[in-house]
């Protein structure tokens, strides 16, 4: 992803940022910016930083090897524009497996393709979840959603829910307890957990190591 950087670029170019239900409306102009920022600057910046610490990273976006093929989202009930919905069936696991076997770490941007020449903007959480689900068939997979907050917050917007069960998710969704920004992460975290991903956590980007080692404050999504 990289929504903050995309918003900065949209502002510089005088293009209005449009959001509905915590999700970006991607018109033609916004798509061009998203491709430049996500598949270009951010993807290559991350790849370069990984190379600096000795990791053989390779940056990819959807049309590269057709690694991420999505379906354009229907215009009803909300027209999100040039947006693609990605499922685990749209992930080219053969390519990813070959790269992993060769010792490369794929860095995937949230730009996908429809297989017919069109580029589409896709929710980054959906990409992470779909890739995790697809690879869970062959590997033991753990999925970490990293953002600016410590995890999924309770209604007081201060206290972290350390273990998020399906029951608590459903109750929170009914009550409207979760902020719009966290809803996509919760949706895709739950789906990944249901489809074979062994462990799913949501937390702050600077606490990634703590999530992996289970030594910090974050939200773990439970299977039941």
Short mmCIF file of N, CA, C and O in Angstrom, two decimals, residues 28-137:
data_model
loop_
_atom_site.label_atom_id
_atom_site.label_comp_id
_atom_site.label_asym_id
_atom_site.label_seq_id
_atom_site.Cartn_x
_atom_site.Cartn_y
_atom_site.Cartn_z
N UNK A 28 -9.54 7.69 -13.07
CA UNK A 28 -8.40 7.49 -13.98
C UNK A 28 -7.16 8.22 -13.49
O UNK A 28 -6.04 7.69 -13.52
N UNK A 29 -7.33 9.47 -13.04
CA UNK A 29 -6.20 10.26 -12.57
C UNK A 29 -5.59 9.65 -11.30
O UNK A 29 -4.36 9.56 -11.17
N UNK A 30 -6.46 9.22 -10.40
CA UNK A 30 -5.98 8.63 -9.15
C UNK A 30 -5.26 7.32 -9.41
O UNK A 30 -4.26 7.01 -8.75
N UNK A 31 -5.72 6.55 -10.40
CA UNK A 31 -5.05 5.30 -10.75
C UNK A 31 -3.62 5.56 -11.21
O UNK A 31 -2.69 4.85 -10.82
N UNK A 32 -3.44 6.58 -12.04
CA UNK A 32 -2.09 6.90 -12.52
C UNK A 32 -1.17 7.23 -11.35
O UNK A 32 -0.02 6.80 -11.30
N UNK A 33 -1.68 7.99 -10.39
CA UNK A 33 -0.89 8.35 -9.21
C UNK A 33 -0.60 7.10 -8.38
O UNK A 33 0.52 6.89 -7.90
N UNK A 34 -1.61 6.25 -8.20
CA UNK A 34 -1.43 5.03 -7.41
C UNK A 34 -0.36 4.13 -8.02
O UNK A 34 0.49 3.58 -7.30
N UNK A 35 -0.37 3.98 -9.34
CA UNK A 35 0.64 3.14 -10.00
C UNK A 35 2.03 3.74 -9.80
O UNK A 35 2.99 3.03 -9.47
N UNK A 36 2.15 5.05 -9.97
CA UNK A 36 3.45 5.71 -9.79
C UNK A 36 3.97 5.55 -8.36
O UNK A 36 5.15 5.25 -8.15
N UNK A 37 3.08 5.73 -7.40
CA UNK A 37 3.49 5.70 -5.99
C UNK A 37 3.68 4.28 -5.48
O UNK A 37 4.72 3.95 -4.89
N UNK A 38 2.70 3.40 -5.70
CA UNK A 38 2.74 2.05 -5.13
C UNK A 38 3.74 1.15 -5.86
O UNK A 38 4.62 0.56 -5.25
N UNK A 39 3.55 1.03 -7.19
CA UNK A 39 4.39 0.12 -7.97
C UNK A 39 5.75 0.74 -8.29
O UNK A 39 6.70 0.03 -8.60
N UNK A 40 5.83 2.06 -8.19
CA UNK A 40 7.07 2.76 -8.48
C UNK A 40 7.86 3.11 -7.23
O UNK A 40 8.65 2.31 -6.73
N UNK A 41 7.62 4.30 -6.70
CA UNK A 41 8.44 4.83 -5.61
C UNK A 41 8.50 3.91 -4.38
O UNK A 41 9.59 3.53 -3.94
N UNK A 42 7.35 3.54 -3.84
CA UNK A 42 7.35 2.77 -2.59
C UNK A 42 7.92 1.37 -2.80
O UNK A 42 8.74 0.89 -2.02
N UNK A 43 7.50 0.71 -3.87
CA UNK A 43 7.98 -0.65 -4.12
C UNK A 43 9.49 -0.68 -4.29
O UNK A 43 10.19 -1.51 -3.70
N UNK A 44 10.01 0.25 -5.08
CA UNK A 44 11.46 0.25 -5.32
C UNK A 44 12.24 0.75 -4.11
O UNK A 44 13.37 0.30 -3.87
N UNK A 45 11.65 1.65 -3.32
CA UNK A 45 12.31 2.13 -2.11
C UNK A 45 12.44 0.98 -1.11
O UNK A 45 13.52 0.77 -0.52
N UNK A 46 11.36 0.22 -0.93
CA UNK A 46 11.41 -0.93 -0.01
C UNK A 46 12.41 -1.97 -0.49
O UNK A 46 13.18 -2.53 0.29
N UNK A 47 12.38 -2.23 -1.80
CA UNK A 47 13.30 -3.22 -2.36
C UNK A 47 14.75 -2.80 -2.14
O UNK A 47 15.59 -3.61 -1.74
N UNK A 48 15.04 -1.53 -2.36
CA UNK A 48 16.40 -1.03 -2.17
C UNK A 48 16.83 -1.12 -0.72
O UNK A 48 17.99 -1.47 -0.42
N UNK A 49 15.91 -0.81 0.20
CA UNK A 49 16.25 -0.88 1.62
C UNK A 49 16.51 -2.31 2.06
O UNK A 49 17.40 -2.57 2.89
N UNK A 50 15.77 -3.25 1.51
CA UNK A 50 16.00 -4.67 1.83
C UNK A 50 17.35 -5.12 1.28
O UNK A 50 18.08 -5.88 1.93
N UNK A 51 17.69 -4.65 0.08
CA UNK A 51 19.00 -4.99 -0.49
C UNK A 51 20.12 -4.48 0.42
O UNK A 51 21.16 -5.15 0.59
N UNK A 52 19.91 -3.32 1.03
CA UNK A 52 20.92 -2.71 1.89
C UNK A 52 21.28 -3.59 3.09
O UNK A 52 22.42 -3.59 3.55
N UNK A 53 20.30 -4.35 3.57
CA UNK A 53 20.56 -5.21 4.73
C UNK A 53 20.79 -6.67 4.32
O UNK A 53 20.67 -7.58 5.13
N UNK A 54 21.10 -6.88 3.04
CA UNK A 54 21.51 -8.20 2.60
C UNK A 54 20.41 -9.13 2.17
O UNK A 54 20.64 -10.34 2.01
N UNK A 55 19.20 -8.60 1.98
CA UNK A 55 18.07 -9.44 1.54
C UNK A 55 17.91 -9.32 0.03
O UNK A 55 17.87 -8.21 -0.51
N UNK A 56 17.86 -10.44 -0.65
CA UNK A 56 17.72 -10.46 -2.11
C UNK A 56 16.25 -10.23 -2.48
O UNK A 56 15.50 -11.15 -2.75
N UNK A 57 15.85 -8.96 -2.47
CA UNK A 57 14.46 -8.61 -2.73
C UNK A 57 14.23 -8.35 -4.20
O UNK A 57 15.14 -7.90 -4.92
N UNK A 58 13.01 -8.63 -4.65
CA UNK A 58 12.64 -8.35 -6.04
C UNK A 58 11.24 -7.73 -6.03
O UNK A 58 10.30 -8.30 -5.48
N UNK A 59 11.13 -6.53 -6.59
CA UNK A 59 9.85 -5.82 -6.58
C UNK A 59 8.96 -6.21 -7.74
O UNK A 59 9.42 -6.30 -8.88
N UNK A 60 7.68 -6.45 -7.43
CA UNK A 60 6.72 -6.88 -8.44
C UNK A 60 5.39 -6.14 -8.26
O UNK A 60 5.01 -5.78 -7.14
N UNK A 61 4.69 -5.96 -9.36
CA UNK A 61 3.29 -5.52 -9.32
C UNK A 61 2.47 -6.54 -10.09
O UNK A 61 3.02 -7.46 -10.69
N UNK A 62 1.18 -6.37 -10.09
CA UNK A 62 0.28 -7.37 -10.66
C UNK A 62 0.61 -7.90 -12.03
O UNK A 62 0.63 -9.12 -12.26
N UNK A 63 0.91 -7.03 -13.02
CA UNK A 63 1.17 -7.53 -14.37
C UNK A 63 2.52 -8.20 -14.55
O UNK A 63 2.75 -8.85 -15.56
N UNK A 64 3.43 -8.04 -13.59
CA UNK A 64 4.75 -8.68 -13.69
C UNK A 64 4.61 -10.19 -13.49
O UNK A 64 4.38 -10.66 -12.39
N UNK A 65 4.74 -10.93 -14.59
CA UNK A 65 4.53 -12.37 -14.52
C UNK A 65 3.08 -12.72 -14.21
O UNK A 65 2.78 -13.85 -13.84
N UNK A 66 2.20 -11.72 -14.37
CA UNK A 66 0.78 -11.88 -14.04
C UNK A 66 0.63 -12.46 -12.62
O UNK A 66 -0.18 -13.35 -12.37
N UNK A 67 1.43 -11.91 -11.72
CA UNK A 67 1.48 -12.46 -10.36
C UNK A 67 0.21 -12.18 -9.57
O UNK A 67 -0.15 -12.96 -8.69
N UNK A 68 -0.49 -11.07 -9.90
CA UNK A 68 -1.74 -10.74 -9.20
C UNK A 68 -2.79 -10.34 -10.23
O UNK A 68 -2.72 -9.26 -10.81
N UNK A 69 -3.74 -11.22 -10.48
CA UNK A 69 -4.81 -10.95 -11.45
C UNK A 69 -6.13 -10.78 -10.71
O UNK A 69 -6.59 -11.69 -10.02
N UNK A 70 -6.71 -9.60 -10.84
CA UNK A 70 -7.94 -9.29 -10.10
C UNK A 70 -9.11 -9.13 -11.07
O UNK A 70 -8.95 -9.17 -12.29
N UNK A 71 -10.28 -8.92 -10.50
CA UNK A 71 -11.51 -8.69 -11.26
C UNK A 71 -12.01 -7.29 -10.92
O UNK A 71 -12.11 -6.94 -9.73
N UNK A 72 -12.29 -6.50 -11.94
CA UNK A 72 -12.76 -5.14 -11.67
C UNK A 72 -14.05 -5.18 -10.86
O UNK A 72 -14.98 -5.93 -11.18
N UNK A 73 -14.10 -4.35 -9.82
CA UNK A 73 -15.25 -4.34 -8.93
C UNK A 73 -16.48 -3.78 -9.63
O UNK A 73 -16.39 -2.77 -10.35
N UNK A 74 -17.65 -4.40 -9.46
CA UNK A 74 -18.88 -3.88 -10.07
C UNK A 74 -19.17 -2.46 -9.61
O UNK A 74 -18.80 -2.06 -8.49
N UNK A 75 -19.86 -1.70 -10.46
CA UNK A 75 -20.16 -0.30 -10.13
C UNK A 75 -21.32 -0.16 -9.14
O UNK A 75 -21.54 0.93 -8.59
N UNK A 76 -22.05 -1.23 -8.91
CA UNK A 76 -23.15 -1.20 -7.94
C UNK A 76 -22.79 -2.04 -6.72
O UNK A 76 -22.16 -3.09 -6.86
N UNK A 77 -23.14 -1.64 -5.50
CA UNK A 77 -23.92 -0.44 -5.16
C UNK A 77 -23.09 0.84 -5.10
O UNK A 77 -23.64 1.94 -5.07
N UNK A 78 -21.76 0.73 -5.07
CA UNK A 78 -20.90 1.91 -5.04
C UNK A 78 -19.87 1.78 -6.16
O UNK A 78 -19.24 0.73 -6.31
N UNK A 79 -19.71 2.82 -6.92
CA UNK A 79 -18.71 2.81 -8.00
C UNK A 79 -17.37 3.27 -7.44
O UNK A 79 -17.15 4.47 -7.22
N UNK A 80 -16.46 2.31 -7.21
CA UNK A 80 -15.14 2.64 -6.68
C UNK A 80 -14.15 2.97 -7.79
O UNK A 80 -12.99 3.26 -7.52
N UNK A 81 -14.57 2.91 -9.03
CA UNK A 81 -13.70 3.26 -10.14
C UNK A 81 -12.80 2.13 -10.58
O UNK A 81 -13.22 0.96 -10.65
N UNK A 82 -11.53 2.46 -10.84
CA UNK A 82 -10.57 1.48 -11.38
C UNK A 82 -9.98 0.64 -10.24
O UNK A 82 -8.79 0.72 -9.91
N UNK A 83 -10.84 -0.16 -9.64
CA UNK A 83 -10.47 -0.97 -8.47
C UNK A 83 -10.67 -2.44 -8.79
O UNK A 83 -11.69 -2.83 -9.37
N UNK A 84 -9.70 -3.26 -8.42
CA UNK A 84 -9.80 -4.70 -8.65
C UNK A 84 -9.95 -5.46 -7.35
O UNK A 84 -9.32 -5.13 -6.34
N UNK A 85 -10.79 -6.48 -7.36
CA UNK A 85 -10.93 -7.38 -6.22
C UNK A 85 -10.10 -8.63 -6.48
O UNK A 85 -10.23 -9.27 -7.52
N UNK A 86 -9.24 -8.95 -5.52
CA UNK A 86 -8.31 -10.07 -5.68
C UNK A 86 -8.67 -11.20 -4.73
O UNK A 86 -8.92 -10.98 -3.55
N UNK A 87 -8.70 -12.42 -5.26
CA UNK A 87 -8.89 -13.61 -4.44
C UNK A 87 -7.62 -14.44 -4.51
O UNK A 87 -6.73 -14.18 -5.32
N UNK A 88 -7.54 -15.47 -3.69
CA UNK A 88 -6.33 -16.31 -3.70
C UNK A 88 -6.15 -17.02 -5.03
O UNK A 88 -5.02 -17.34 -5.42
N UNK A 89 -7.25 -17.22 -5.79
CA UNK A 89 -7.14 -17.86 -7.11
C UNK A 89 -6.41 -16.96 -8.10
O UNK A 89 -5.90 -17.44 -9.12
N UNK A 90 -6.35 -15.66 -7.84
CA UNK A 90 -5.69 -14.73 -8.73
C UNK A 90 -4.20 -14.55 -8.46
O UNK A 90 -3.54 -13.75 -9.13
N UNK A 91 -3.67 -15.30 -7.50
CA UNK A 91 -2.26 -15.20 -7.13
C UNK A 91 -1.46 -16.28 -7.86
O UNK A 91 -1.80 -17.47 -7.79
N UNK A 92 -0.43 -15.89 -8.58
CA UNK A 92 0.41 -16.83 -9.33
C UNK A 92 1.44 -17.43 -8.38
O UNK A 92 2.57 -16.96 -8.28
N UNK A 93 1.04 -18.49 -7.69
CA UNK A 93 1.91 -19.08 -6.67
C UNK A 93 3.13 -19.77 -7.26
O UNK A 93 4.17 -19.86 -6.60
N UNK A 94 3.04 -20.24 -8.50
CA UNK A 94 4.20 -20.90 -9.11
C UNK A 94 5.37 -19.94 -9.21
O UNK A 94 6.51 -20.28 -8.86
N UNK A 95 5.11 -18.72 -9.66
CA UNK A 95 6.17 -17.72 -9.77
C UNK A 95 6.73 -17.38 -8.39
O UNK A 95 7.95 -17.32 -8.20
N UNK A 96 5.85 -17.16 -7.42
CA UNK A 96 6.30 -16.81 -6.07
C UNK A 96 7.13 -17.94 -5.46
O UNK A 96 8.17 -17.69 -4.83
N UNK A 97 6.69 -19.17 -5.65
CA UNK A 97 7.42 -20.32 -5.12
C UNK A 97 8.81 -20.43 -5.76
O UNK A 97 9.80 -20.69 -5.07
N UNK A 98 8.87 -20.22 -7.07
CA UNK A 98 10.16 -20.28 -7.76
C UNK A 98 11.11 -19.21 -7.24
O UNK A 98 12.30 -19.47 -7.03
N UNK A 99 10.60 -18.01 -7.03
CA UNK A 99 11.44 -16.93 -6.50
C UNK A 99 11.92 -17.25 -5.09
O UNK A 99 13.10 -17.04 -4.76
N UNK A 100 11.03 -17.77 -4.26
CA UNK A 100 11.41 -18.14 -2.89
C UNK A 100 12.46 -19.24 -2.91
O UNK A 100 13.44 -19.20 -2.14
N UNK A 101 12.28 -20.22 -3.78
CA UNK A 101 13.24 -21.33 -3.88
C UNK A 101 14.62 -20.85 -4.32
O UNK A 101 15.64 -21.43 -3.96
N UNK A 102 14.64 -19.76 -5.11
CA UNK A 102 15.90 -19.20 -5.57
C UNK A 102 16.52 -18.24 -4.55
O UNK A 102 17.61 -17.70 -4.78
N UNK A 103 15.82 -18.03 -3.44
CA UNK A 103 16.35 -17.17 -2.38
C UNK A 103 15.95 -15.72 -2.48
O UNK A 103 16.52 -14.86 -1.80
N UNK A 104 14.97 -15.41 -3.33
CA UNK A 104 14.50 -14.03 -3.45
C UNK A 104 13.29 -13.79 -2.55
O UNK A 104 12.48 -14.69 -2.31
N UNK A 105 13.16 -12.56 -2.08
CA UNK A 105 12.00 -12.15 -1.29
C UNK A 105 11.14 -11.23 -2.17
O UNK A 105 11.55 -10.11 -2.47
N UNK A 106 9.96 -11.68 -2.61
CA UNK A 106 9.10 -10.84 -3.43
C UNK A 106 8.52 -9.68 -2.61
O UNK A 106 8.09 -9.88 -1.47
N UNK A 107 8.56 -8.48 -3.18
CA UNK A 107 7.92 -7.31 -2.59
C UNK A 107 6.81 -6.90 -3.54
O UNK A 107 7.06 -6.41 -4.64
N UNK A 108 5.57 -7.14 -3.13
CA UNK A 108 4.42 -6.96 -4.02
C UNK A 108 3.72 -5.63 -3.77
O UNK A 108 3.41 -5.30 -2.62
N UNK A 109 3.44 -4.90 -4.83
CA UNK A 109 2.66 -3.67 -4.69
C UNK A 109 1.17 -4.02 -4.80
O UNK A 109 0.81 -5.11 -5.23
N UNK A 110 0.34 -3.05 -4.45
CA UNK A 110 -1.11 -3.26 -4.48
C UNK A 110 -1.72 -2.88 -5.82
O UNK A 110 -2.92 -2.61 -5.90
N UNK A 111 -0.92 -2.87 -6.86
CA UNK A 111 -1.42 -2.65 -8.22
C UNK A 111 -1.56 -4.02 -8.89
O UNK A 111 -0.60 -4.76 -9.00
N UNK A 112 -2.77 -4.35 -9.31
CA UNK A 112 -3.04 -5.64 -9.93
C UNK A 112 -3.40 -5.42 -11.40
O UNK A 112 -3.41 -4.29 -11.90
N UNK A 113 -3.68 -6.51 -12.11
CA UNK A 113 -4.10 -6.41 -13.51
C UNK A 113 -5.31 -7.32 -13.73
O UNK A 113 -5.58 -8.21 -12.93
N UNK A 114 -6.04 -7.06 -14.82
CA UNK A 114 -7.23 -7.88 -15.09
C UNK A 114 -6.95 -8.95 -16.13
O UNK A 114 -7.85 -9.71 -16.51
N UNK A 115 -5.72 -9.05 -16.62
CA UNK A 115 -5.39 -10.03 -17.64
C UNK A 115 -5.77 -9.62 -19.04
O UNK A 115 -5.48 -10.32 -20.01
N UNK A 116 -6.40 -8.45 -19.16
CA UNK A 116 -6.82 -7.98 -20.49
C UNK A 116 -6.23 -6.61 -20.79
O UNK A 116 -6.77 -5.86 -21.60
N UNK A 117 -5.14 -6.27 -20.09
CA UNK A 117 -4.44 -5.03 -20.40
C UNK A 117 -4.69 -3.88 -19.45
O UNK A 117 -4.07 -2.83 -19.58
N UNK A 118 -5.59 -4.05 -18.51
CA UNK A 118 -5.92 -2.95 -17.60
C UNK A 118 -5.22 -3.11 -16.25
O UNK A 118 -5.12 -4.22 -15.73
N UNK A 119 -4.74 -2.00 -15.72
CA UNK A 119 -4.21 -1.95 -14.36
C UNK A 119 -5.32 -1.55 -13.41
O UNK A 119 -6.18 -0.73 -13.76
N UNK A 120 -5.30 -2.10 -12.20
CA UNK A 120 -6.34 -1.81 -11.22
C UNK A 120 -5.72 -1.59 -9.85
O UNK A 120 -4.75 -2.24 -9.47
N UNK A 121 -6.29 -0.64 -9.12
CA UNK A 121 -5.87 -0.39 -7.74
C UNK A 121 -6.59 -1.39 -6.84
O UNK A 121 -7.79 -1.60 -6.98
N UNK A 122 -5.85 -2.02 -5.94
CA UNK A 122 -6.44 -3.05 -5.08
C UNK A 122 -6.07 -2.78 -3.63
O UNK A 122 -4.95 -2.35 -3.34
N UNK A 123 -7.01 -3.02 -2.76
CA UNK A 123 -6.76 -2.83 -1.33
C UNK A 123 -5.53 -3.63 -0.90
O UNK A 123 -5.45 -4.83 -1.17
N UNK A 124 -4.57 -2.98 -0.26
CA UNK A 124 -3.32 -3.64 0.11
C UNK A 124 -3.55 -4.78 1.11
O UNK A 124 -2.87 -5.80 1.06
N UNK A 125 -4.53 -4.61 1.99
CA UNK A 125 -4.85 -5.68 2.94
C UNK A 125 -5.41 -6.90 2.20
O UNK A 125 -5.14 -8.04 2.57
N UNK A 126 -6.18 -6.64 1.14
CA UNK A 126 -6.73 -7.73 0.34
C UNK A 126 -5.60 -8.49 -0.37
O UNK A 126 -5.63 -9.71 -0.47
N UNK A 127 -4.60 -7.74 -0.87
CA UNK A 127 -3.46 -8.37 -1.53
C UNK A 127 -2.71 -9.26 -0.55
O UNK A 127 -2.41 -10.41 -0.82
N UNK A 128 -2.39 -8.70 0.63
CA UNK A 128 -1.65 -9.46 1.63
C UNK A 128 -2.40 -10.72 2.03
O UNK A 128 -1.83 -11.81 2.14
N UNK A 129 -3.72 -10.58 2.24
CA UNK A 129 -4.53 -11.72 2.65
C UNK A 129 -4.60 -12.78 1.56
O UNK A 129 -4.45 -13.98 1.82
N UNK A 130 -4.82 -12.35 0.30
CA UNK A 130 -4.93 -13.30 -0.81
C UNK A 130 -3.62 -14.06 -1.02
O UNK A 130 -3.63 -15.28 -1.26
N UNK A 131 -2.49 -13.35 -0.94
CA UNK A 131 -1.19 -14.01 -1.12
C UNK A 131 -0.95 -15.01 0.02
O UNK A 131 -0.50 -16.14 -0.22
N UNK A 132 -1.30 -14.62 1.23
CA UNK A 132 -1.13 -15.52 2.38
C UNK A 132 -1.99 -16.77 2.22
O UNK A 132 -1.53 -17.89 2.45
N UNK A 133 -3.25 -16.58 1.81
CA UNK A 133 -4.15 -17.72 1.61
C UNK A 133 -3.61 -18.66 0.54
O UNK A 133 -3.62 -19.89 0.70
N UNK A 134 -3.14 -18.08 -0.58
CA UNK A 134 -2.66 -18.90 -1.69
C UNK A 134 -1.43 -19.71 -1.29
O UNK A 134 -1.31 -20.89 -1.63
N UNK A 135 -0.52 -19.10 -0.56
CA UNK A 135 0.72 -19.78 -0.18
C UNK A 135 0.52 -20.74 1.00
O UNK A 135 1.34 -21.62 1.23
N UNK A 136 -0.59 -20.56 1.73
CA UNK A 136 -0.86 -21.44 2.87
C UNK A 136 -1.10 -22.89 2.44
O UNK A 136 -1.03 -23.81 3.26
N UNK A 137 -1.38 -23.10 1.16
CA UNK A 137 -1.57 -24.46 0.64
C UNK A 137 -0.25 -25.23 0.67
O UNK A 137 -0.21 -26.43 0.88
#
